[in-house]
mmCIF file of C-alpha atoms in Angstrom:
data_model
loop_
_atom_site.group_PDB
_atom_site.id
_atom_site.type_symbol
_atom_site.label_atom_id
_atom_site.label_comp_id
_atom_site.label_asym_id
_atom_site.label_seq_id
_atom_site.Cartn_x
_atom_site.Cartn_y
_atom_site.Cartn_z
ATOM 1 C CA UNK A 181 -15.216 16.520 -2.151
ATOM 2 C CA UNK A 182 -16.421 13.705 -4.388
ATOM 3 C CA UNK A 183 -14.639 10.380 -4.170
ATOM 4 C CA UNK A 184 -13.473 8.076 -6.920
ATOM 5 C CA UNK A 185 -16.368 7.218 -9.216
ATOM 6 C CA UNK A 186 -16.489 4.010 -11.191
ATOM 7 C CA UNK A 187 -19.073 3.115 -13.784
ATOM 8 C CA UNK A 188 -20.858 0.866 -14.262
ATOM 9 C CA UNK A 189 -21.176 -0.827 -10.864
ATOM 10 C CA UNK A 190 -22.243 -4.159 -12.317
ATOM 11 C CA UNK A 191 -21.755 -5.733 -15.709
ATOM 12 C CA UNK A 192 -22.557 -9.095 -17.254
ATOM 13 C CA UNK A 193 -20.806 -10.045 -20.459
ATOM 14 C CA UNK A 194 -20.455 -13.141 -22.607
ATOM 15 C CA UNK A 195 -17.189 -14.919 -23.321
ATOM 16 C CA UNK A 196 -15.426 -13.415 -26.311
ATOM 17 C CA UNK A 197 -16.945 -9.971 -25.899
ATOM 18 C CA UNK A 198 -15.046 -6.897 -24.853
ATOM 19 C CA UNK A 199 -15.769 -4.462 -22.059
ATOM 20 C CA UNK A 200 -14.809 -0.913 -21.119
ATOM 21 C CA UNK A 201 -14.828 0.309 -17.528
ATOM 22 C CA UNK A 202 -14.638 3.935 -16.522
ATOM 23 C CA UNK A 203 -13.048 5.747 -13.588
ATOM 24 C CA UNK A 204 -13.209 9.397 -12.532
ATOM 25 C CA UNK A 205 -10.556 10.222 -9.933
ATOM 26 C CA UNK A 206 -10.831 12.589 -7.015
ATOM 27 C CA UNK A 207 -10.560 16.188 -8.170
ATOM 28 C CA UNK A 208 -6.901 17.204 -8.189
ATOM 29 C CA UNK A 209 -5.594 13.658 -8.316
ATOM 30 C CA UNK A 210 -3.646 12.990 -11.471
ATOM 31 C CA UNK A 211 -2.508 9.429 -10.892
ATOM 32 C CA UNK A 212 -4.937 6.562 -11.515
ATOM 33 C CA UNK A 213 -4.346 2.859 -10.924
ATOM 34 C CA UNK A 214 -6.431 -0.204 -11.651
ATOM 35 C CA UNK A 215 -6.653 -3.427 -9.647
ATOM 36 C CA UNK A 216 -8.418 -6.729 -10.084
ATOM 37 C CA UNK A 217 -9.805 -8.560 -7.063
ATOM 38 C CA UNK A 218 -10.681 -12.242 -7.229
ATOM 39 C CA UNK A 219 -11.162 -14.803 -4.454
ATOM 40 C CA UNK A 220 -8.251 -16.850 -5.743
ATOM 41 C CA UNK A 221 -5.649 -14.161 -6.417
ATOM 42 C CA UNK A 222 -6.657 -11.349 -4.094
ATOM 43 C CA UNK A 223 -5.944 -7.767 -5.154
ATOM 44 C CA UNK A 224 -3.698 -7.677 -8.209
ATOM 45 C CA UNK A 225 -2.234 -4.559 -9.821
ATOM 46 C CA UNK A 226 -3.160 -3.988 -13.443
ATOM 47 C CA UNK A 227 -1.622 -0.640 -14.388
ATOM 48 C CA UNK A 228 -0.966 2.934 -13.299
ATOM 49 C CA UNK A 229 -1.457 6.066 -15.363
ATOM 50 C CA UNK A 230 -0.239 9.592 -14.924
ATOM 51 C CA UNK A 231 -0.516 12.462 -17.391
ATOM 52 C CA UNK A 232 -2.064 10.187 -20.014
ATOM 53 C CA UNK A 233 0.952 7.855 -19.859
ATOM 54 C CA UNK A 234 1.145 4.349 -18.482
ATOM 55 C CA UNK A 235 3.740 4.440 -15.691
ATOM 56 C CA UNK A 236 3.579 0.871 -14.392
ATOM 57 C CA UNK A 237 2.066 -2.361 -15.605
ATOM 58 C CA UNK A 238 1.241 -5.568 -13.778
ATOM 59 C CA UNK A 239 1.451 -9.146 -15.017
ATOM 60 C CA UNK A 240 -1.700 -9.344 -17.065
ATOM 61 C CA UNK A 241 -2.076 -10.396 -20.710
ATOM 62 C CA UNK A 242 -2.312 -7.852 -23.480
ATOM 63 C CA UNK A 243 -6.103 -8.279 -23.536
ATOM 64 C CA UNK A 244 -6.108 -5.869 -20.621
ATOM 65 C CA UNK A 245 -5.437 -2.291 -21.636
ATOM 66 C CA UNK A 246 -6.132 1.163 -20.358
ATOM 67 C CA UNK A 247 -5.834 4.809 -21.072
ATOM 68 C CA UNK A 248 -6.055 8.128 -19.326
ATOM 69 C CA UNK A 249 -7.519 11.337 -20.673
ATOM 70 C CA UNK A 250 -6.334 14.902 -20.247
ATOM 71 C CA UNK A 251 -8.871 15.452 -17.437
ATOM 72 C CA UNK A 252 -7.303 12.469 -15.560
ATOM 73 C CA UNK A 253 -10.334 10.255 -16.125
ATOM 74 C CA UNK A 254 -9.335 6.724 -17.026
ATOM 75 C CA UNK A 255 -10.780 3.738 -18.806
ATOM 76 C CA UNK A 256 -9.725 0.141 -18.896
ATOM 77 C CA UNK A 257 -10.641 -2.302 -21.599
ATOM 78 C CA UNK A 258 -10.673 -6.072 -21.618
ATOM 79 C CA UNK A 259 -10.975 -7.744 -24.979
ATOM 80 C CA UNK A 260 -11.928 -11.330 -25.791
ATOM 81 C CA UNK A 261 -13.360 -11.906 -22.338
ATOM 82 C CA UNK A 262 -12.738 -15.201 -20.569
ATOM 83 C CA UNK A 263 -14.640 -16.745 -17.673
ATOM 84 C CA UNK A 264 -11.602 -16.108 -15.464
ATOM 85 C CA UNK A 265 -11.919 -12.366 -16.013
ATOM 86 C CA UNK A 266 -14.924 -12.342 -13.713
ATOM 87 C CA UNK A 267 -13.800 -10.131 -10.857
ATOM 88 C CA UNK A 268 -14.201 -6.877 -8.997
ATOM 89 C CA UNK A 269 -12.241 -4.195 -10.848
ATOM 90 C CA UNK A 270 -11.102 -1.341 -8.666
ATOM 91 C CA UNK A 271 -9.797 2.052 -9.606
ATOM 92 C CA UNK A 272 -7.663 4.129 -7.245
ATOM 93 C CA UNK A 273 -6.538 7.720 -7.486
ATOM 94 C CA UNK A 274 -3.693 9.509 -5.759
ATOM 95 C CA UNK A 275 -1.662 12.686 -5.864
ATOM 96 C CA UNK A 276 1.366 12.933 -8.071
ATOM 97 C CA UNK A 277 3.885 12.078 -5.375
ATOM 98 C CA UNK A 278 5.424 9.040 -3.785
ATOM 99 C CA UNK A 279 4.449 7.902 -0.297
ATOM 100 C CA UNK A 280 0.865 8.972 -0.523
ATOM 101 C CA UNK A 281 -2.388 7.155 0.016
ATOM 102 C CA UNK A 282 -4.499 5.800 -2.804
ATOM 103 C CA UNK A 283 -8.261 6.211 -2.595
ATOM 104 C CA UNK A 284 -10.395 3.521 -4.141
ATOM 105 C CA UNK A 285 -13.710 3.627 -5.893
ATOM 106 C CA UNK A 286 -16.496 1.167 -5.166
ATOM 107 C CA UNK A 287 -15.468 -0.993 -8.076
ATOM 108 C CA UNK A 288 -17.132 -2.579 -11.072
ATOM 109 C CA UNK A 289 -18.304 -6.142 -10.609
ATOM 110 C CA UNK A 290 -17.774 -7.909 -13.943
ATOM 111 C CA UNK A 291 -19.349 -11.301 -14.518
ATOM 112 C CA UNK A 292 -18.421 -13.229 -17.651
ATOM 113 C CA UNK A 293 -20.817 -15.998 -18.638
ATOM 114 C CA UNK B 200 4.919 -14.981 -5.344
ATOM 115 C CA UNK B 201 3.192 -13.218 -2.481
ATOM 116 C CA UNK B 202 5.481 -10.412 -1.333
ATOM 117 C CA UNK B 203 3.039 -9.221 1.312
ATOM 118 C CA UNK B 204 1.549 -11.835 3.599
ATOM 119 C CA UNK B 205 -1.228 -11.736 6.131
ATOM 120 C CA UNK B 206 -1.043 -15.151 7.719
ATOM 121 C CA UNK B 207 -4.199 -14.886 9.796
ATOM 122 C CA UNK B 208 -7.284 -15.062 7.601
ATOM 123 C CA UNK B 209 -9.533 -14.203 10.521
ATOM 124 C CA UNK B 210 -9.501 -12.588 13.953
ATOM 125 C CA UNK B 211 -12.293 -12.389 16.499
ATOM 126 C CA UNK B 212 -12.160 -9.802 19.280
ATOM 127 C CA UNK B 213 -14.556 -8.634 21.944
ATOM 128 C CA UNK B 214 -15.785 -5.047 21.812
ATOM 129 C CA UNK B 215 -13.570 -2.712 23.818
ATOM 130 C CA UNK B 216 -10.521 -4.931 23.554
ATOM 131 C CA UNK B 217 -7.467 -4.439 21.365
ATOM 132 C CA UNK B 218 -7.351 -5.875 17.847
ATOM 133 C CA UNK B 219 -3.900 -6.653 16.473
ATOM 134 C CA UNK B 220 -3.591 -7.426 12.791
ATOM 135 C CA UNK B 221 -0.247 -8.607 11.464
ATOM 136 C CA UNK B 222 1.499 -8.366 8.133
ATOM 137 C CA UNK B 223 4.860 -9.644 6.868
ATOM 138 C CA UNK B 224 6.711 -8.705 3.711
ATOM 139 C CA UNK B 225 9.666 -10.110 1.838
ATOM 140 C CA UNK B 226 10.792 -7.267 -0.429
ATOM 141 C CA UNK B 227 13.390 -5.068 1.261
ATOM 142 C CA UNK B 228 12.728 -2.360 -1.334
ATOM 143 C CA UNK B 229 9.297 -1.632 0.117
ATOM 144 C CA UNK B 230 9.406 1.737 1.793
ATOM 145 C CA UNK B 231 5.777 2.735 2.281
ATOM 146 C CA UNK B 232 3.025 0.711 3.900
ATOM 147 C CA UNK B 233 -0.725 1.192 4.083
ATOM 148 C CA UNK B 234 -3.686 -0.419 5.771
ATOM 149 C CA UNK B 235 -7.117 -0.562 4.183
ATOM 150 C CA UNK B 236 -10.483 -1.709 5.456
ATOM 151 C CA UNK B 237 -12.969 -3.296 3.104
ATOM 152 C CA UNK B 238 -16.655 -4.106 3.388
ATOM 153 C CA UNK B 239 -18.292 -6.530 0.945
ATOM 154 C CA UNK B 240 -19.179 -5.038 -2.438
ATOM 155 C CA UNK B 241 -17.281 -1.835 -1.669
ATOM 156 C CA UNK B 242 -13.830 -0.572 -2.520
ATOM 157 C CA UNK B 243 -11.060 -0.554 0.110
ATOM 158 C CA UNK B 244 -11.079 2.428 2.462
ATOM 159 C CA UNK B 245 -7.729 3.919 3.461
ATOM 160 C CA UNK B 246 -7.047 3.741 7.203
ATOM 161 C CA UNK B 247 -3.465 4.635 7.994
ATOM 162 C CA UNK B 248 0.004 4.519 6.479
ATOM 163 C CA UNK B 249 3.618 4.526 7.565
ATOM 164 C CA UNK B 250 6.863 5.389 5.866
ATOM 165 C CA UNK B 251 9.930 3.205 6.350
ATOM 166 C CA UNK B 252 11.716 6.062 8.100
ATOM 167 C CA UNK B 253 9.291 5.701 11.017
ATOM 168 C CA UNK B 254 8.497 2.820 13.318
ATOM 169 C CA UNK B 255 5.110 4.026 14.538
ATOM 170 C CA UNK B 256 2.221 6.099 13.278
ATOM 171 C CA UNK B 257 -0.948 6.838 15.194
ATOM 172 C CA UNK B 258 -4.335 8.141 14.128
ATOM 173 C CA UNK B 259 -7.077 8.042 16.701
ATOM 174 C CA UNK B 260 -7.870 4.438 17.595
ATOM 175 C CA UNK B 261 -5.495 3.130 14.931
ATOM 176 C CA UNK B 262 -1.753 2.673 15.354
ATOM 177 C CA UNK B 263 0.594 1.041 12.896
ATOM 178 C CA UNK B 264 3.958 -0.334 13.974
ATOM 179 C CA UNK B 265 6.785 -1.131 11.578
ATOM 180 C CA UNK B 266 9.724 -3.426 12.342
ATOM 181 C CA UNK B 267 11.990 -3.172 9.325
ATOM 182 C CA UNK B 268 14.564 -5.669 10.538
ATOM 183 C CA UNK B 269 11.848 -8.295 10.901
ATOM 184 C CA UNK B 270 9.985 -7.088 7.792
ATOM 185 C CA UNK B 271 6.850 -6.980 9.864
ATOM 186 C CA UNK B 272 4.126 -4.487 10.514
ATOM 187 C CA UNK B 273 1.034 -4.562 12.642
ATOM 188 C CA UNK B 274 -2.156 -2.559 13.003
ATOM 189 C CA UNK B 275 -3.537 -2.001 16.481
ATOM 190 C CA UNK B 276 -7.132 -0.922 16.975
ATOM 191 C CA UNK B 277 -7.981 0.268 20.466
ATOM 192 C CA UNK B 278 -10.709 0.055 21.588
ATOM 193 C CA UNK B 279 -12.299 -2.249 19.036
ATOM 194 C CA UNK B 280 -15.880 -1.507 18.009
ATOM 195 C CA UNK B 281 -18.474 -3.659 16.210
ATOM 196 C CA UNK B 282 -18.302 -1.246 13.252
ATOM 197 C CA UNK B 283 -14.667 -2.236 12.801
ATOM 198 C CA UNK B 284 -15.785 -5.653 11.593
ATOM 199 C CA UNK B 285 -14.459 -5.874 8.027
ATOM 200 C CA UNK B 286 -11.612 -7.304 5.994
ATOM 201 C CA UNK B 287 -8.318 -5.521 6.600
ATOM 202 C CA UNK B 288 -5.671 -5.406 3.914
ATOM 203 C CA UNK B 289 -2.021 -4.591 4.319
ATOM 204 C CA UNK B 290 -0.315 -3.034 1.289
ATOM 205 C CA UNK B 291 3.213 -1.976 0.410
ATOM 206 C CA UNK B 292 4.937 0.021 -2.310
ATOM 207 C CA UNK B 293 8.464 0.650 -3.521
ATOM 208 C CA UNK B 294 9.924 4.102 -3.953
ATOM 209 C CA UNK B 295 9.091 5.143 -7.495
ATOM 210 C CA UNK B 296 10.157 8.710 -7.010
ATOM 211 C CA UNK B 297 7.203 10.558 -8.362
ATOM 212 C CA UNK B 298 4.101 8.424 -8.024
ATOM 213 C CA UNK B 299 2.740 5.937 -5.537
ATOM 214 C CA UNK B 300 3.317 3.153 -8.029
ATOM 215 C CA UNK B 301 2.150 -0.389 -7.670
ATOM 216 C CA UNK B 302 0.633 -1.489 -4.380
ATOM 217 C CA UNK B 303 1.293 -5.062 -3.309
ATOM 218 C CA UNK B 304 -1.554 -6.370 -1.181
ATOM 219 C CA UNK B 305 -1.814 -9.130 1.355
ATOM 220 C CA UNK B 306 -4.770 -11.531 1.186
ATOM 221 C CA UNK B 307 -6.555 -9.782 4.019
ATOM 222 C CA UNK B 308 -7.696 -10.592 7.549
ATOM 223 C CA UNK B 309 -11.390 -10.757 8.422
ATOM 224 C CA UNK B 310 -11.860 -8.956 11.730
ATOM 225 C CA UNK B 311 -15.009 -9.668 13.700
ATOM 226 C CA UNK B 312 -15.718 -7.550 16.772
ATOM 227 C CA UNK B 313 -18.437 -9.026 18.932
ATOM 228 C CA UNK B 314 -20.374 -7.229 21.700
#
């Protein structure tokens, strides 16, 4: 069974640009969440999607957005990139139920220069 | 405001011995707890979880203990192996009814198991 797939693995962007990251969840998983990991803030929740609807949202500015497609695949977008957006972005998928484990992808390392 | 805290940034243990990683939380609404292991440049790997209705869960070499009154949980690894060397994250979630919801993570503990 394939795991969570994130593309691309590495990305370098310039300040002011926008970026789109992609996540394919484990087959059968319908819930997808996104997290940002930085040395200073640790792992921070961005948002959670289920059935193409955003279910939860973390404390990030509106420049961070996401969506989920009917096949459960998800994308997140960051507009007007800032140097501080440099981070490892992680996608996690889980079953549609509470008290279940989330499985993470390998992440996308975004560097903003 | 860090609702999940791992106060030990590092732990060094000899191979074969027990590793005990600790985690404290402040939110009494947390009802599900997970431990993840992470290697550099990889995503976190799920290890073990525990629901608030239990006080212990065991899976092979890994055991998680939950003390709700103290808002404390710990991960025991017995026996420790060099391959266990990684950063360990504690995470918690509130009951959202139908989905896992937001996970609150601690800052992690770097475990080093030496031969």
